[in-house]
Amino acid sequence: RYDVLVLRWCRRIWGLFDGDLEELAKASPSFLREAVGTSYQVAQLQAAVQDLLSIPSRLAELARGLPSVELEGPADLLSLDPAVARVLLLRGCRFLGPKTVDSFILTCFKAPDAAPCDIHLRTVSSRLGFLAPGLAYPSKQLCAGRSCRAQPLPGLPKCGLEPRCLRAEIAKLKGLAGWVQTLCYLHGSSTCRSSRPHCSECPIRRECPWESAGQATH
């Protein structure tokens, strides 16, 4: 399972660098492959960290259309409005998309309205009927340059994807959005899988419109 691999990589990285992003950014690619893992995601992580560390020196380029921003170092991102920090991270870091950035915003900014959008959120929410089926995942290109109800930034043009965007729709739950996304992840990864769901084991199957419609597996 992919989540098992991610946890393994994270434990190795924490053990090696103890949270020192500067050291991680300077490590040789061959050392990372040998000590952490050979997956391309490990190499992408180092590139993303290098980009993160350089954001303060690139503000003139990255902060177009945003409220006035001052950063002495990358840690100062944590003092910004989450919507502003989200745009800077999307614009400034290679390989970081909306799901990863929203996960960071949800946990590090204590922003409960941030909801990382993945297949579990889309599957569980549509089967239970509290979001429409077939909603689109947020796009890095659009999220980096547009405003919507999930990311209200008056200096940016409105996003045309908003009416059919999963993140914009889950944002209607406001401070519950991140909590609901977490529940959908836990339920979706264990029981309500996108393919071959374990409906017979589901504790809420009697409340499920998908089950009532006869689409569930037994």
C-alpha positions in Angstrom: 0.0 0.0 0.0 1.2 3.5 -0.9 0.5 4.9 2.5 2.8 2.3 4.1 5.6 3.3 1.8 5.1 7.0 2.6 5.3 6.4 6.3 8.4 4.4 5.8 10.1 7.2 3.8 9.0 9.8 6.4 10.4 7.8 9.3 13.7 7.4 7.5 13.8 11.1 6.6 13.0 12.2 10.1 15.7 9.9 11.5 18.3 11.2 9.1 17.6 14.9 9.1 15.6 15.6 12.3 13.5 18.2 10.6 16.5 20.1 9.1 15.2 21.1 5.7 18.5 22.8 4.7 20.4 19.5 5.2 17.7 17.6 3.3 18.0 20.1 0.4 21.8 19.7 0.3 21.9 15.9 0.5 23.2 14.1 -2.5 20.6 12.3 -4.7 22.6 9.0 -4.4 22.6 9.3 -0.6 18.8 9.8 -0.6 18.3 6.8 -2.9 20.4 4.6 -0.7 19.2 5.8 2.7 15.5 6.6 2.0 14.3 4.9 -1.1 14.6 4.7 -4.9 11.1 6.0 -5.8 10.9 9.1 -7.9 8.8 10.7 -5.2 11.9 10.8 -2.9 13.8 12.8 -5.6 10.8 15.0 -6.1 10.6 15.7 -2.4 14.1 17.1 -2.4 13.4 19.4 -5.3 10.2 20.6 -3.6 12.1 21.3 -0.4 14.7 23.3 -2.3 11.9 25.3 -3.9 10.3 25.9 -0.5 13.5 27.3 1.0 13.8 29.7 -1.9 10.3 31.1 -1.8 11.3 34.2 0.3 13.8 35.3 -2.3 11.2 34.9 -5.1 8.3 36.8 -3.7 8.3 39.4 -6.4 7.6 36.7 -8.9 5.4 34.5 -6.8 3.1 37.0 -5.0 1.4 38.6 -8.0 -2.2 39.4 -7.3 -1.8 38.5 -3.6 -2.1 40.8 -0.6 1.2 42.3 0.6 3.5 39.5 1.8 6.8 39.7 3.7 8.9 36.6 4.5 12.3 36.5 6.2 12.4 32.8 5.9 10.2 29.9 4.8 8.9 29.3 8.3 7.2 32.7 8.1 4.7 31.1 5.7 3.0 29.7 8.8 2.1 33.3 9.8 0.2 34.0 6.5 -3.4 33.7 5.7 -3.7 30.0 4.6 -5.2 31.0 1.3 -2.2 33.2 0.5 0.3 30.5 1.7 -1.5 27.9 -0.4 -1.0 30.0 -3.6 2.7 30.7 -2.8 3.3 27.0 -2.3 1.5 26.0 -5.5 3.3 28.6 -7.5 6.7 28.2 -5.8 7.2 24.4 -5.4 7.6 21.8 -8.1 5.7 18.6 -7.7 3.4 20.0 -5.0 -0.2 19.8 -6.1 -3.4 20.9 -4.4 -3.9 17.7 -2.4 -0.4 17.8 -0.9 -0.6 21.5 -0.2 -4.0 21.3 1.4 -2.8 18.5 3.6 0.0 20.7 4.8 -2.4 23.6 5.3 -4.9 21.5 7.2 -2.3 20.1 9.7 0.3 22.9 10.0 -2.0 25.9 9.9 -4.7 24.4 12.0 -7.1 25.3 9.2 -10.1 23.0 9.5 -11.7 24.3 6.4 -8.8 22.9 4.2 -9.7 19.6 2.6 -7.2 17.5 0.7 -9.2 16.1 -2.3 -8.5 12.5 -3.1 -10.3 9.5 -4.5 -11.6 8.6 -1.1 -13.3 11.9 -0.6 -14.9 11.8 -4.0 -16.0 8.2 -3.7 -17.5 8.3 -0.2 -19.1 11.7 -0.5 -20.9 10.8 -3.8 -22.0 7.3 -2.5 -23.4 8.8 0.7 -25.0 11.6 -1.3 -23.7 14.7 0.4 -21.7 15.8 -2.7 -22.6 15.3 -6.3 -20.9 12.5 -8.3 -18.3 13.2 -10.9 -16.9 16.4 -9.3 -13.5 17.4 -10.7 -10.3 17.4 -8.7 -8.7 20.8 -8.1 -6.1 21.8 -10.7 -2.7 23.1 -9.7 -2.7 25.6 -12.6 -6.1 27.0 -11.6 -5.6 27.0 -7.9 -2.3 28.9 -8.3 -4.0 31.8 -10.2 -7.7 31.8 -9.4 -10.1 32.7 -6.5 -13.0 30.6 -5.3 -15.1 30.0 -2.3 -12.5 27.6 -0.9 -9.7 30.2 -1.6 -11.2 33.7 -1.5 -8.6 36.1 -2.8 -10.1 39.3 -4.3 -6.9 40.1 -6.3 -7.3 37.0 -8.4 -9.9 36.3 -11.1 -12.6 33.8 -10.3 -12.1 30.2 -11.1 -14.4 28.8 -13.8 -14.1 25.3 -12.4 -15.7 26.3 -9.1 -19.3 25.0 -9.8 -18.0 21.5 -10.5 -14.8 21.4 -8.3 -14.6 18.9 -5.4 -12.7 21.3 -3.2 -15.0 24.2 -3.8 -18.0 22.0 -2.9 -16.5 20.5 0.2 -15.6 24.0 1.3 -19.4 24.6 1.8 -18.9 22.6 5.0 -16.5 25.4 6.2 -14.8 24.4 9.5 -16.0 20.8 9.1 -14.5 20.2 5.7 -11.1 18.9 6.9 -12.8 16.7 9.5 -15.2 15.2 6.9 -12.3 14.6 4.5 -10.4 12.7 7.2 -13.4 10.5 7.9 -13.9 9.9 4.2 -10.2 8.9 3.9 -10.4 6.5 6.8 -13.7 4.9 5.6 -12.7 4.9 2.0 -9.3 3.3 2.5 -10.6 0.6 4.7 -14.2 -0.1 3.6 -15.8 2.1 0.9 -13.1 1.5 -1.7 -13.6 2.9 -5.2 -13.3 -0.6 -6.6 -14.6 -3.7 -4.7 -15.9 -1.9 -1.7 -16.6 -4.0 1.5 -20.2 -3.1 1.7 -21.2 -6.2 3.8 -18.8 -5.0 6.5 -19.9 -1.3 6.4 -21.3 0.0 9.7 -23.4 2.6 7.9 -24.7 0.6 5.0 -28.3 1.1 6.0 -27.8 4.8 5.7 -26.1 4.6 2.3 -28.1 5.7 -0.8 -25.7 3.7 -2.9 -26.6 0.6 -1.0 -30.3 1.3 -1.2 -30.0 1.8 -5.0 -28.6 -1.8 -5.2 -25.2 -0.8 -6.5 -23.3 -2.1 -3.4 -21.3 -5.3 -3.4 -22.1 -8.1 -1.1 
